[in-house]
mmCIF file of C-alpha atoms in Angstrom:
data_model
loop_
_atom_site.group_PDB
_atom_site.id
_atom_site.type_symbol
_atom_site.label_atom_id
_atom_site.label_comp_id
_atom_site.label_asym_id
_atom_site.label_seq_id
_atom_site.Cartn_x
_atom_site.Cartn_y
_atom_site.Cartn_z
ATOM 1 C CA MET A 91 -3.570 -17.551 -17.438
ATOM 2 C CA ARG A 92 -1.038 -19.334 -15.283
ATOM 3 C CA ASN A 93 -1.842 -20.160 -11.696
ATOM 4 C CA PHE A 94 0.013 -18.117 -9.071
ATOM 5 C CA PRO A 95 2.731 -20.428 -7.637
ATOM 6 C CA THR A 96 2.191 -21.708 -4.180
ATOM 7 C CA LEU A 97 5.159 -21.919 -1.882
ATOM 8 C CA PRO A 98 5.944 -25.365 -0.395
ATOM 9 C CA LYS A 99 6.072 -25.742 3.348
ATOM 10 C CA PRO A 100 9.606 -25.236 4.672
ATOM 11 C CA PRO A 101 11.290 -28.106 6.457
ATOM 12 C CA ALA A 102 10.952 -27.905 10.260
ATOM 13 C CA ASN A 103 14.527 -26.606 10.666
ATOM 14 C CA LYS A 104 14.261 -24.017 7.779
ATOM 15 C CA LYS A 105 12.384 -20.751 7.529
ATOM 16 C CA PHE A 106 11.312 -18.759 4.469
ATOM 17 C CA PRO A 107 12.980 -15.390 4.133
ATOM 18 C CA ASP A 108 11.014 -12.289 4.924
ATOM 19 C CA PHE A 109 10.200 -10.298 1.850
ATOM 20 C CA LEU A 110 8.884 -6.859 1.072
ATOM 21 C CA VAL A 111 7.511 -5.727 -2.286
ATOM 22 C CA VAL A 112 8.148 -2.080 -2.815
ATOM 23 C CA ASP A 113 5.814 -0.508 -5.401
ATOM 24 C CA ALA A 114 7.520 2.575 -6.735
ATOM 25 C CA ARG A 115 4.558 3.666 -8.875
ATOM 26 C CA TYR A 116 2.652 6.889 -8.176
ATOM 27 C CA PRO A 117 -0.146 6.652 -5.618
ATOM 28 C CA TYR A 118 -2.933 6.822 -8.277
ATOM 29 C CA GLU A 119 -1.365 3.775 -9.978
ATOM 30 C CA TYR A 120 -0.989 1.910 -6.686
ATOM 31 C CA THR A 121 -4.623 2.820 -5.659
ATOM 32 C CA GLY A 122 -5.755 1.623 -9.085
ATOM 33 C CA GLY A 123 -4.307 -1.893 -8.298
ATOM 34 C CA HIS A 124 -1.273 -3.444 -6.745
ATOM 35 C CA ILE A 125 0.362 -6.609 -5.612
ATOM 36 C CA ARG A 126 -1.199 -7.734 -2.343
ATOM 37 C CA GLY A 127 1.025 -6.706 0.617
ATOM 38 C CA ALA A 128 3.118 -4.226 -1.472
ATOM 39 C CA LYS A 129 4.269 -1.012 0.138
ATOM 40 C CA ASN A 130 3.923 2.130 -1.950
ATOM 41 C CA LEU A 131 7.264 3.985 -1.660
ATOM 42 C CA TYR A 132 7.709 6.199 -4.629
ATOM 43 C CA THR A 133 10.003 9.013 -3.502
ATOM 44 C CA LYS A 134 13.596 9.024 -2.186
ATOM 45 C CA ASP A 135 12.230 10.570 1.016
ATOM 46 C CA SER A 136 9.793 7.676 1.519
ATOM 47 C CA ILE A 137 12.552 5.146 0.904
ATOM 48 C CA GLU A 138 14.845 6.857 3.397
ATOM 49 C CA LYS A 139 12.126 7.137 6.075
ATOM 50 C CA HIS A 140 10.972 3.576 5.619
ATOM 51 C CA PHE A 141 14.303 1.858 5.681
ATOM 52 C CA TYR A 142 16.415 4.245 7.834
ATOM 53 C CA GLY A 143 13.929 6.581 9.543
ATOM 54 C CA SER A 144 12.784 6.780 13.156
ATOM 55 C CA ASN A 145 11.588 3.108 13.054
ATOM 56 C CA PRO A 146 14.445 1.597 10.964
ATOM 57 C CA HIS A 147 13.735 -1.816 9.645
ATOM 58 C CA HIS A 148 17.451 -2.590 9.368
ATOM 59 C CA LEU A 149 17.728 -2.978 13.163
ATOM 60 C CA ALA A 150 15.864 -6.280 12.987
ATOM 61 C CA GLN A 151 18.406 -7.486 10.473
ATOM 62 C CA LYS A 152 21.334 -6.384 12.677
ATOM 63 C CA GLU A 153 19.693 -8.051 15.700
ATOM 64 C CA ASN A 154 19.333 -11.311 13.900
ATOM 65 C CA PRO A 155 22.111 -11.740 11.274
ATOM 66 C CA ASN A 156 20.735 -15.157 10.165
ATOM 67 C CA ARG A 157 17.476 -13.440 9.058
ATOM 68 C CA ARG A 158 17.100 -13.238 5.277
ATOM 69 C CA GLN A 159 15.117 -10.289 4.118
ATOM 70 C CA ILE A 160 14.417 -9.920 0.401
ATOM 71 C CA ILE A 161 13.202 -6.652 -1.001
ATOM 72 C CA ILE A 162 11.650 -6.554 -4.450
ATOM 73 C CA PHE A 163 11.219 -3.290 -6.227
ATOM 74 C CA HIS A 164 8.964 -2.635 -9.175
ATOM 75 C CA CYS A 165 7.117 0.091 -11.041
ATOM 76 C CA GLU A 166 4.917 -0.203 -14.091
ATOM 77 C CA PHE A 167 7.536 -1.822 -16.373
ATOM 78 C CA SER A 168 10.448 -2.022 -13.836
ATOM 79 C CA VAL A 169 12.579 0.175 -16.140
ATOM 80 C CA GLU A 170 12.858 3.561 -14.490
ATOM 81 C CA ARG A 171 11.200 4.295 -11.171
ATOM 82 C CA GLY A 172 11.680 0.880 -9.525
ATOM 83 C CA PRO A 173 15.379 0.638 -10.407
ATOM 84 C CA SER A 174 15.917 4.222 -9.387
ATOM 85 C CA MET A 175 14.471 3.560 -5.910
ATOM 86 C CA LEU A 176 16.533 0.318 -5.626
ATOM 87 C CA ARG A 177 19.686 2.216 -6.503
ATOM 88 C CA TYR A 178 18.839 4.827 -3.944
ATOM 89 C CA LEU A 179 18.327 2.233 -1.180
ATOM 90 C CA ARG A 180 21.679 0.663 -2.077
ATOM 91 C CA LYS A 181 23.382 4.064 -1.871
ATOM 92 C CA LEU A 182 21.925 4.626 1.561
ATOM 93 C CA ASP A 183 22.905 1.196 2.657
ATOM 94 C CA ARG A 184 26.478 1.777 1.466
ATOM 95 C CA LEU A 185 26.642 5.140 3.324
ATOM 96 C CA ALA A 186 25.359 3.457 6.563
ATOM 97 C CA ASN A 187 27.799 0.576 6.393
ATOM 98 C CA ARG A 188 31.410 -0.305 5.822
ATOM 99 C CA TYR A 189 32.069 -2.394 2.745
ATOM 100 C CA PRO A 190 31.150 -5.253 2.344
ATOM 101 C CA THR A 191 28.518 -5.109 5.082
ATOM 102 C CA LEU A 192 24.959 -4.220 4.074
ATOM 103 C CA ASP A 193 21.648 -3.937 5.921
ATOM 104 C CA TYR A 194 19.816 -5.057 2.829
ATOM 105 C CA PRO A 195 21.994 -7.412 0.839
ATOM 106 C CA GLU A 196 19.159 -8.964 -1.240
ATOM 107 C CA ILE A 197 17.366 -6.406 -3.298
ATOM 108 C CA TYR A 198 15.847 -7.215 -6.637
ATOM 109 C CA ILE A 199 13.765 -5.762 -9.516
ATOM 110 C CA LEU A 200 10.540 -7.520 -10.556
ATOM 111 C CA LYS A 201 11.000 -8.385 -14.140
ATOM 112 C CA GLY A 202 8.415 -6.868 -16.410
ATOM 113 C CA GLY A 203 7.000 -4.754 -13.595
ATOM 114 C CA TYR A 204 3.454 -4.605 -12.448
ATOM 115 C CA LYS A 205 2.121 -4.709 -16.004
ATOM 116 C CA GLN A 206 3.556 -8.141 -16.523
ATOM 117 C CA PHE A 207 2.856 -9.388 -12.978
ATOM 118 C CA PHE A 208 -0.825 -8.268 -13.460
ATOM 119 C CA ALA A 209 -1.031 -10.148 -16.775
ATOM 120 C CA ASP A 210 0.512 -13.350 -15.277
ATOM 121 C CA HIS A 211 -0.819 -13.282 -11.683
ATOM 122 C CA ARG A 212 -3.920 -11.153 -11.530
ATOM 123 C CA GLU A 213 -5.214 -13.155 -8.620
ATOM 124 C CA ALA A 214 -2.296 -12.073 -6.462
ATOM 125 C CA THR A 215 -3.248 -8.356 -6.995
ATOM 126 C CA THR A 216 -6.029 -6.103 -5.732
ATOM 127 C CA GLY A 217 -7.603 -6.781 -9.138
ATOM 128 C CA SER A 218 -6.953 -3.797 -11.351
ATOM 129 C CA TYR A 219 -4.269 -1.983 -13.347
ATOM 130 C CA ALA A 220 -4.054 1.834 -13.832
ATOM 131 C CA PRO A 221 -1.344 2.671 -16.357
ATOM 132 C CA MET A 222 0.878 5.686 -15.524
ATOM 133 C CA LEU A 223 -0.213 7.443 -18.727
ATOM 134 C CA ASP A 224 -3.969 6.915 -18.198
ATOM 135 C CA THR A 225 -5.655 10.067 -19.399
ATOM 136 C CA LYS A 226 -7.955 10.049 -16.356
ATOM 137 C CA PHE A 227 -4.945 10.871 -14.247
ATOM 138 C CA THR A 228 -3.180 13.604 -16.255
ATOM 139 C CA LYS A 229 -3.151 16.111 -13.343
ATOM 140 C CA GLU A 230 -1.863 13.500 -10.902
ATOM 141 C CA LEU A 231 0.808 12.463 -13.350
ATOM 142 C CA ARG A 232 2.088 16.052 -13.687
ATOM 143 C CA HIS A 233 2.024 16.543 -9.908
ATOM 144 C CA PHE A 234 3.952 13.402 -9.090
ATOM 145 C CA ARG A 235 6.455 13.743 -11.841
ATOM 146 C CA ARG A 236 7.362 17.250 -10.545
ATOM 147 C CA LYS A 237 7.415 16.012 -7.007
ATOM 148 C CA CYS A 238 9.500 12.956 -7.620
ATOM 149 C CA LYS A 239 11.709 14.185 -10.454
ATOM 150 C CA THR A 240 12.050 10.519 -11.557
ATOM 151 C CA LEU A 241 11.732 11.107 -15.325
ATOM 152 C CA PRO A 242 13.489 13.423 -17.719
ATOM 153 C CA ALA A 243 11.753 16.816 -18.128
ATOM 154 C CA GLY A 244 11.285 16.136 -21.861
ATOM 155 C CA LYS A 245 8.890 13.256 -20.947
ATOM 156 C CA LEU A 246 6.593 15.487 -18.941
ATOM 157 C CA ILE A 247 3.213 15.670 -20.671
#
């Protein structure tokens, strides 16, 4: 197992960017284990409320244009739910701003998703991994798939 990389100290005149890890997995997956500090936002409504709701985080960016905020989305494999939530945030951002201005210009997908991150950096997680298709969570899976409509109906088990 590789060691989790440590960040070097920034020079006195430089600051690290702020970053937010958005975990787009269902709550039972998140509760089963997640990247430390990650925020569980798994619906379009939760994305909208978090980034543009009554306590909009984009105001801090507008108040300090030199501030770099990086947002990293992921789901179990970073193939469907994470990218979908990233695209939705970008759509909201484009609706809120005139091109080319963005409130969140740096948004990324975590390659390999939580599964790969857990395999490579377990020490940076809460210590466990609950797969989406874990048979212990069949009821929860059905509930959240219907609620989120993030997967094609044919994939509903």
